[in-house]
Amino acid sequence: MSGFQPSHFSGSTSILSPEMDVTTNEDVPLHDEFVVCGGVVTHVLKCGPWADLFNTKDNPKLLVLVIPGNPGIPAFYVEFVKALYLSLQKRYPVWVISHAGHVSAPSGVKVDEEGPEDPSTQKLDDAFGLEGQVEHKLAFLRTRVPAMLKLVLITHSVGSYILLEMMKRAPQLPVLRGLLLFPTIERIAKTPNGYVATPLLCWLRYALYVPFYIALNLMPTKVLTMLSSLILQRLKAENEITSRHVMNSLNMNCIANAMYLGSQEMRTILERDNSTIEKHLNKLIFYYGASDSWCPVQFYEDIKKDFPSADIKLCEKGIRHAFILSSSQEMAAMISDWLEDVLAKL
């Protein structure tokens, strides 16, 4: 279901202005931006000096775009995109995009609206469900990324399902590589975590809204701040950027949208899309966890059997499904190695 385990039900925003470059150290510039895409406010965290790919003198040859798990919160991928940007020798922009409805723009922050010529200005049907998330990412690429720019799409958890749907619907996308990390692309309700999540998200979701509503509306802000800080510390995810984002994430709309997406994952992600995988097999790299309760080793063995020539890897490093909480540097180093050959040809 999600890239952010154990807590799957929150949204995220930033208090940083889209006109402000945020540099956590002098080597890694981060640019925070809020845009409207498909009628939905979208948070894009950009690593590297390229804030606008249409108006830059030093045009990069490639964009690395990260599509997150659920909840789709760019802030939790900060350390990963920084590490990846450095591993790629600062040669390419590395961006991470939020899921539709999983962020809300902070008060006073400028949001870049869609122009009337944008083909995505029409609001998406069921924008916060799986179908809408796929179209949301395609709309972003159509309107915010030059059509001829090569792409490396790095996806995490349910982001991998979204990637396969994107390639199925838009096979013309100039994708050099698609990396599916801990991919939840089949039988998710039948996994150990799925057995627990399915009744909660599909049958009891509305009842679960009640404690969230009570906590967010009755608990003093100071107490919420302390609790969020403790949770981040426990997850080893506390840093200046995530700390700023989390309090702005705590609203019922974002929580409800993440839970709604989770319910659709349980109902919709059933059979693996072998047809799309086969069609794009030479572009895809799969990375499965050795002890992943969202996509068990049996799924690795099954897909390896069905596609023996594919680049399908099983983790030998003990990295968890939620790698962004503890293994960002390690994952970035591996990915840069996997991409070395294809990038050398640019």
CSV table of C-alpha atoms in Angstrom, one decimal:
chain,number,residue,atom,x,y,z
A,1,MET,CA,0.0,0.0,0.0
A,2,SER,CA,2.4,2.6,1.1
A,3,GLY,CA,6.0,3.7,1.1
A,4,PHE,CA,5.7,5.3,4.6
A,5,GLN,CA,5.2,2.5,7.1
A,6,PRO,CA,4.2,2.2,9.9
A,7,SER,CA,2.0,5.3,9.6
A,8,HIS,CA,0.1,5.4,6.3
A,9,PHE,CA,-2.4,8.1,6.9
A,10,SER,CA,-1.1,11.7,6.7
A,11,GLY,CA,-0.6,14.4,4.2
A,12,SER,CA,2.1,16.9,3.8
A,13,THR,CA,2.9,20.5,2.8
A,14,SER,CA,5.7,22.9,3.3
A,15,ILE,CA,5.9,26.4,4.8
A,16,LEU,CA,8.6,27.3,2.4
A,17,SER,CA,7.9,29.8,-0.4
A,18,PRO,CA,8.0,28.5,-4.0
A,19,GLU,CA,10.1,31.5,-4.7
A,20,MET,CA,12.7,30.5,-2.0
A,21,ASP,CA,15.6,28.2,-2.6
A,22,VAL,CA,16.2,26.1,0.5
A,23,THR,CA,19.7,24.8,0.9
A,24,THR,CA,20.3,22.2,3.7
A,25,ASN,CA,24.0,22.4,2.9
A,26,GLU,CA,26.0,24.3,0.3
A,27,ASP,CA,26.2,21.4,-2.1
A,28,VAL,CA,22.5,20.4,-2.4
A,29,PRO,CA,20.1,23.2,-3.4
A,30,LEU,CA,16.4,22.3,-2.7
A,31,HIS,CA,13.6,24.2,-4.3
A,32,ASP,CA,10.0,23.9,-2.9
A,33,GLU,CA,7.1,24.6,-5.2
A,34,PHE,CA,3.3,24.4,-5.1
A,35,VAL,CA,1.5,24.1,-8.4
A,36,VAL,CA,-2.0,23.2,-9.6
A,37,CYS,CA,-2.1,20.1,-11.7
A,38,GLY,CA,-5.3,18.5,-12.9
A,39,GLY,CA,-7.1,21.0,-10.7
A,40,VAL,CA,-5.3,19.8,-7.6
A,41,VAL,CA,-2.7,21.6,-5.5
A,42,THR,CA,0.5,19.6,-5.9
A,43,HIS,CA,3.8,19.8,-4.0
A,44,VAL,CA,7.0,19.4,-5.9
A,45,LEU,CA,10.3,19.2,-4.1
A,46,LYS,CA,13.2,19.9,-6.6
A,47,CYS,CA,16.8,19.0,-5.9
A,48,GLY,CA,19.4,20.8,-8.0
A,49,PRO,CA,19.6,24.3,-9.5
A,50,TRP,CA,17.0,23.8,-12.2
A,51,ALA,CA,13.7,25.3,-10.9
A,52,ASP,CA,12.2,25.7,-14.3
A,53,LEU,CA,13.1,23.2,-17.1
A,54,PHE,CA,11.6,25.4,-19.8
A,55,ASN,CA,13.5,28.6,-19.0
A,56,THR,CA,17.1,27.6,-18.3
A,57,LYS,CA,20.4,28.3,-20.1
A,58,ASP,CA,21.9,25.1,-18.9
A,59,ASN,CA,19.3,22.5,-20.0
A,60,PRO,CA,19.8,19.1,-18.4
A,61,LYS,CA,19.6,16.0,-20.6
A,62,LEU,CA,17.4,14.1,-18.2
A,63,LEU,CA,15.0,14.5,-15.3
A,64,VAL,CA,14.9,12.0,-12.4
A,65,LEU,CA,11.3,12.0,-11.0
A,66,VAL,CA,10.3,10.2,-7.8
A,67,ILE,CA,6.7,9.0,-7.5
A,68,PRO,CA,6.2,8.1,-3.8
A,69,GLY,CA,4.2,5.5,-1.9
A,70,ASN,CA,1.1,6.3,0.1
A,71,PRO,CA,1.0,8.8,1.7
A,72,GLY,CA,2.6,10.7,-1.1
A,73,ILE,CA,4.6,13.2,1.0
A,74,PRO,CA,7.7,14.7,-0.7
A,75,ALA,CA,9.2,15.9,2.6
A,76,PHE,CA,9.9,12.3,3.7
A,77,TYR,CA,12.0,11.8,0.6
A,78,VAL,CA,14.3,14.7,1.2
A,79,GLU,CA,17.3,12.7,2.3
A,80,PHE,CA,16.9,10.3,-0.5
A,81,VAL,CA,16.7,12.9,-3.3
A,82,LYS,CA,19.7,14.7,-1.8
A,83,ALA,CA,21.7,11.6,-1.7
A,84,LEU,CA,20.7,10.6,-5.2
A,85,TYR,CA,21.5,14.0,-6.6
A,86,LEU,CA,25.0,13.8,-5.2
A,87,SER,CA,25.4,10.2,-6.3
A,88,LEU,CA,24.6,11.3,-9.8
A,89,GLN,CA,27.4,13.9,-9.6
A,90,LYS,CA,24.9,16.8,-9.5
A,91,ARG,CA,24.4,16.4,-13.3
A,92,TYR,CA,20.6,15.9,-13.3
A,93,PRO,CA,17.6,17.4,-11.5
A,94,VAL,CA,16.0,15.0,-9.0
A,95,TRP,CA,12.4,15.9,-8.2
A,96,VAL,CA,9.7,14.2,-6.1
A,97,ILE,CA,6.0,14.9,-6.7
A,98,SER,CA,3.2,14.6,-4.1
A,99,HIS,CA,0.1,12.6,-4.7
A,100,ALA,CA,-3.0,14.5,-5.5
A,101,GLY,CA,-4.8,15.5,-2.3
A,102,HIS,CA,-2.0,14.5,0.0
A,103,VAL,CA,-0.7,18.1,0.5
A,104,SER,CA,-2.3,21.5,1.1
A,105,ALA,CA,-0.4,24.7,0.4
A,106,PRO,CA,0.4,26.6,3.5
A,107,SER,CA,-1.3,29.9,4.1
A,108,GLY,CA,0.4,32.8,2.3
A,109,VAL,CA,2.5,30.6,0.0
A,110,LYS,CA,2.1,31.3,-3.7
A,111,VAL,CA,0.6,28.5,-5.8
A,112,ASP,CA,1.4,28.4,-9.5
A,113,GLU,CA,-1.9,28.1,-11.2
A,114,GLU,CA,-2.5,26.2,-14.5
A,115,GLY,CA,-2.8,28.2,-17.6
A,116,PRO,CA,-5.9,28.1,-19.8
A,117,GLU,CA,-3.8,26.4,-22.5
A,118,ASP,CA,-2.9,23.5,-20.2
A,119,PRO,CA,-4.6,20.3,-21.3
A,120,SER,CA,-4.8,19.3,-17.6
A,121,THR,CA,-6.9,22.2,-16.5
A,122,GLN,CA,-10.0,20.1,-16.6
A,123,LYS,CA,-10.4,18.6,-13.2
A,124,LEU,CA,-9.7,15.0,-12.9
A,125,ASP,CA,-12.5,12.5,-12.3
A,126,ASP,CA,-12.0,10.9,-8.8
A,127,ALA,CA,-8.7,12.8,-8.5
A,128,PHE,CA,-7.7,11.3,-5.2
A,129,GLY,CA,-8.2,7.6,-6.2
A,130,LEU,CA,-5.8,5.4,-8.1
A,131,GLU,CA,-7.2,6.4,-11.5
A,132,GLY,CA,-6.8,10.1,-10.7
A,133,GLN,CA,-3.3,9.6,-9.3
A,134,VAL,CA,-2.2,8.1,-12.6
A,135,GLU,CA,-3.7,10.9,-14.7
A,136,HIS,CA,-2.3,13.5,-12.2
A,137,LYS,CA,1.3,12.3,-12.9
A,138,LEU,CA,0.7,12.3,-16.6
A,139,ALA,CA,-0.7,15.8,-16.5
A,140,PHE,CA,2.3,17.0,-14.5
A,141,LEU,CA,4.7,15.6,-17.2
A,142,ARG,CA,2.6,17.2,-20.0
A,143,THR,CA,2.6,20.6,-18.4
A,144,ARG,CA,5.7,21.0,-16.3
A,145,VAL,CA,8.3,19.0,-18.1
A,146,PRO,CA,9.6,19.5,-21.7
A,147,ALA,CA,8.2,16.8,-23.9
A,148,MET,CA,11.6,15.7,-25.3
A,149,LEU,CA,13.4,15.6,-22.0
A,150,LYS,CA,14.5,12.0,-21.1
A,151,LEU,CA,13.1,10.6,-17.9
A,152,VAL,CA,14.2,8.2,-15.2
A,153,LEU,CA,11.1,7.4,-13.1
A,154,ILE,CA,11.8,6.1,-9.6
A,155,THR,CA,8.8,4.7,-7.9
A,156,HIS,CA,8.1,3.4,-4.4
A,157,SER,CA,5.5,1.0,-3.3
A,158,VAL,CA,2.1,2.0,-4.9
A,159,GLY,CA,4.1,4.5,-7.0
A,160,SER,CA,5.2,1.4,-9.0
A,161,TYR,CA,1.6,0.5,-9.9
A,162,ILE,CA,1.1,4.1,-11.0
A,163,LEU,CA,4.3,3.9,-13.2
A,164,LEU,CA,3.0,0.8,-15.0
A,165,GLU,CA,-0.3,2.5,-15.6
A,166,MET,CA,1.4,5.6,-16.9
A,167,MET,CA,3.5,3.5,-19.4
A,168,LYS,CA,0.4,1.6,-20.5
A,169,ARG,CA,-1.5,4.8,-21.2
A,170,ALA,CA,1.3,6.9,-22.6
A,171,PRO,CA,3.9,4.5,-24.2
A,172,GLN,CA,5.4,7.5,-26.0
A,173,LEU,CA,6.9,8.9,-22.8
A,174,PRO,CA,10.7,9.2,-23.2
A,175,VAL,CA,11.4,6.9,-20.3
A,176,LEU,CA,15.0,5.6,-20.2
A,177,ARG,CA,14.5,3.6,-17.0
A,178,GLY,CA,11.7,2.9,-14.6
A,179,LEU,CA,12.8,1.7,-11.2
A,180,LEU,CA,10.2,0.0,-9.1
A,181,LEU,CA,11.3,-0.1,-5.5
A,182,PHE,CA,9.4,-2.5,-3.1
A,183,PRO,CA,6.6,-2.6,-5.8
A,184,THR,CA,3.1,-3.2,-4.7
A,185,ILE,CA,1.8,-4.1,-8.1
A,186,GLU,CA,-0.2,-7.2,-7.4
A,187,ARG,CA,-2.5,-9.0,-4.8
A,188,ILE,CA,-1.9,-6.3,-2.2
A,189,ALA,CA,-4.9,-7.3,-0.1
A,190,LYS,CA,-3.5,-10.8,0.1
A,191,THR,CA,-0.3,-9.7,1.8
A,192,PRO,CA,0.3,-9.9,5.5
A,193,ASN,CA,-0.2,-6.1,5.9
A,194,GLY,CA,-3.0,-6.2,3.4
A,195,TYR,CA,-5.0,-8.6,5.5
A,196,VAL,CA,-4.9,-6.0,8.3
A,197,ALA,CA,-5.3,-2.9,6.1
A,198,THR,CA,-8.3,-4.1,4.1
A,199,PRO,CA,-10.9,-4.2,6.8
A,200,LEU,CA,-9.6,-0.9,8.3
A,201,LEU,CA,-9.5,1.0,5.0
A,202,CYS,CA,-12.4,-0.6,3.1
A,203,TRP,CA,-15.0,-1.3,5.8
A,204,LEU,CA,-14.1,0.9,8.8
A,205,ARG,CA,-12.5,3.9,7.1
A,206,TYR,CA,-15.3,6.4,8.1
A,207,ALA,CA,-15.2,5.2,11.7
A,208,LEU,CA,-11.4,5.9,11.7
A,209,TYR,CA,-12.0,9.5,10.7
A,210,VAL,CA,-13.6,10.1,14.2
A,211,PRO,CA,-10.4,9.8,16.3
A,212,PHE,CA,-8.4,11.8,13.8
A,213,TYR,CA,-11.1,14.6,13.8
A,214,ILE,CA,-11.2,14.7,17.6
A,215,ALA,CA,-7.5,14.8,17.9
A,216,LEU,CA,-7.0,17.5,15.3
A,217,ASN,CA,-9.8,19.7,16.6
A,218,LEU,CA,-9.6,19.3,20.3
A,219,MET,CA,-5.9,18.7,21.0
A,220,PRO,CA,-3.9,21.9,21.7
A,221,THR,CA,-1.4,22.8,18.9
A,222,LYS,CA,1.5,22.5,21.3
A,223,VAL,CA,0.6,19.0,22.2
A,224,LEU,CA,0.2,18.1,18.5
A,225,THR,CA,3.6,19.6,17.8
A,226,MET,CA,5.2,17.6,20.6
A,227,LEU,CA,3.6,14.3,19.4
A,228,SER,CA,4.6,14.8,15.8
A,229,SER,CA,8.2,15.5,16.9
A,230,LEU,CA,8.2,12.3,19.0
A,231,ILE,CA,6.8,10.3,16.1
A,232,LEU,CA,9.4,11.7,13.7
A,233,GLN,CA,12.2,10.9,16.2
A,234,ARG,CA,10.9,7.4,16.7
A,235,LEU,CA,10.9,6.9,12.9
A,236,LYS,CA,14.3,8.5,12.7
A,237,ALA,CA,12.9,10.9,10.1
A,238,GLU,CA,13.2,14.2,12.0
A,239,ASN,CA,15.0,17.0,10.3
A,240,GLU,CA,14.4,20.6,9.7
A,241,ILE,CA,12.3,20.1,6.6
A,242,THR,CA,10.2,17.2,7.7
A,243,SER,CA,9.6,19.0,11.0
A,244,ARG,CA,8.3,22.0,9.2
A,245,HIS,CA,6.1,20.0,6.9
A,246,VAL,CA,4.4,17.6,9.4
A,247,MET,CA,2.4,20.1,11.4
A,248,ASN,CA,1.0,21.6,8.2
A,249,SER,CA,0.1,18.0,7.1
A,250,LEU,CA,-2.2,17.4,10.0
A,251,ASN,CA,-5.6,18.2,8.4
A,252,MET,CA,-8.6,15.9,7.8
A,253,ASN,CA,-8.6,16.4,4.0
A,254,CYS,CA,-5.1,15.0,3.5
A,255,ILE,CA,-5.7,12.2,6.0
A,256,ALA,CA,-9.0,11.2,4.4
A,257,ASN,CA,-7.5,11.3,0.9
A,258,ALA,CA,-4.6,9.1,1.8
A,259,MET,CA,-6.9,6.6,3.5
A,260,TYR,CA,-9.2,6.7,0.4
A,261,LEU,CA,-6.3,5.9,-1.9
A,262,GLY,CA,-5.3,3.0,0.4
A,263,SER,CA,-8.8,1.6,0.2
A,264,GLN,CA,-8.6,1.6,-3.6
A,265,GLU,CA,-5.3,-0.1,-3.5
A,266,MET,CA,-6.8,-3.0,-1.6
A,267,ARG,CA,-9.7,-3.3,-4.0
A,268,THR,CA,-7.9,-2.5,-7.3
A,269,ILE,CA,-4.4,-3.9,-7.3
A,270,LEU,CA,-5.1,-7.5,-8.0
A,271,GLU,CA,-3.3,-9.2,-10.9
A,272,ARG,CA,0.1,-8.1,-12.1
A,273,ASP,CA,0.0,-6.3,-15.4
A,274,ASN,CA,2.3,-8.7,-17.3
A,275,SER,CA,1.4,-7.2,-20.7
A,276,THR,CA,2.7,-3.8,-19.8
A,277,ILE,CA,5.7,-5.2,-18.1
A,278,GLU,CA,6.6,-7.4,-21.1
A,279,LYS,CA,6.2,-4.4,-23.5
A,280,HIS,CA,8.6,-2.2,-21.5
A,281,LEU,CA,10.8,-5.0,-20.0
A,282,ASN,CA,14.1,-3.6,-21.2
A,283,LYS,CA,13.4,-0.3,-19.4
A,284,LEU,CA,12.3,-1.7,-16.0
A,285,ILE,CA,14.3,-2.6,-12.9
A,286,PHE,CA,12.4,-4.2,-9.9
A,287,TYR,CA,13.8,-4.2,-6.4
A,288,TYR,CA,12.0,-6.5,-3.8
A,289,GLY,CA,12.5,-6.6,-0.1
A,290,ALA,CA,13.6,-9.8,1.6
A,291,SER,CA,11.1,-9.3,4.5
A,292,ASP,CA,8.4,-7.0,3.1
A,293,SER,CA,4.9,-7.5,4.4
A,294,TRP,CA,3.5,-5.4,1.5
A,295,CYS,CA,5.1,-7.5,-1.3
A,296,PRO,CA,6.4,-10.8,0.1
A,297,VAL,CA,9.4,-12.8,-1.4
A,298,GLN,CA,6.9,-15.1,-3.0
A,299,PHE,CA,5.9,-12.2,-5.3
A,300,TYR,CA,9.6,-11.8,-6.3
A,301,GLU,CA,9.9,-15.5,-7.0
A,302,ASP,CA,6.7,-15.4,-9.1
A,303,ILE,CA,7.7,-12.5,-11.3
A,304,LYS,CA,11.3,-13.8,-11.6
A,305,LYS,CA,9.8,-17.1,-12.9
A,306,ASP,CA,7.5,-15.3,-15.4
A,307,PHE,CA,10.3,-12.9,-16.6
A,308,PRO,CA,13.6,-14.8,-16.2
A,309,SER,CA,15.5,-12.3,-18.4
A,310,ALA,CA,14.3,-9.2,-16.6
A,311,ASP,CA,16.3,-7.1,-14.2
A,312,ILE,CA,14.6,-8.2,-11.0
A,313,LYS,CA,16.6,-7.9,-7.7
A,314,LEU,CA,16.0,-9.2,-4.2
A,315,CYS,CA,17.4,-7.1,-1.4
A,316,GLU,CA,20.5,-8.6,0.3
A,317,LYS,CA,21.1,-5.6,2.6
A,318,GLY,CA,18.1,-5.9,5.0
A,319,ILE,CA,16.5,-2.6,3.7
A,320,ARG,CA,12.9,-2.1,4.9
A,321,HIS,CA,9.9,-1.3,2.7
A,322,ALA,CA,10.0,2.2,4.1
A,323,PHE,CA,13.6,2.7,3.0
A,324,ILE,CA,13.3,6.5,3.2
A,325,LEU,CA,13.4,6.2,7.0
A,326,SER,CA,16.7,4.5,7.4
A,327,SER,CA,18.4,3.6,4.1
A,328,SER,CA,18.2,6.7,1.8
A,329,GLN,CA,22.0,6.9,1.3
A,330,GLU,CA,22.3,3.2,0.6
A,331,MET,CA,19.5,3.1,-1.9
A,332,ALA,CA,20.7,6.2,-3.7
A,333,ALA,CA,24.2,4.6,-4.1
A,334,MET,CA,22.7,1.4,-5.6
A,335,ILE,CA,20.5,3.3,-8.0
A,336,SER,CA,23.3,5.4,-9.3
A,337,ASP,CA,25.2,2.1,-10.0
A,338,TRP,CA,22.1,0.7,-11.8
A,339,LEU,CA,21.9,3.8,-14.0
A,340,GLU,CA,25.6,4.1,-14.8
A,341,ASP,CA,25.4,2.4,-18.2
A,342,VAL,CA,22.3,4.2,-19.6
A,343,LEU,CA,23.5,7.6,-18.4
A,344,ALA,CA,26.8,7.1,-20.0
A,345,LYS,CA,25.1,7.0,-23.4
A,346,LEU,CA,23.4,10.4,-23.0
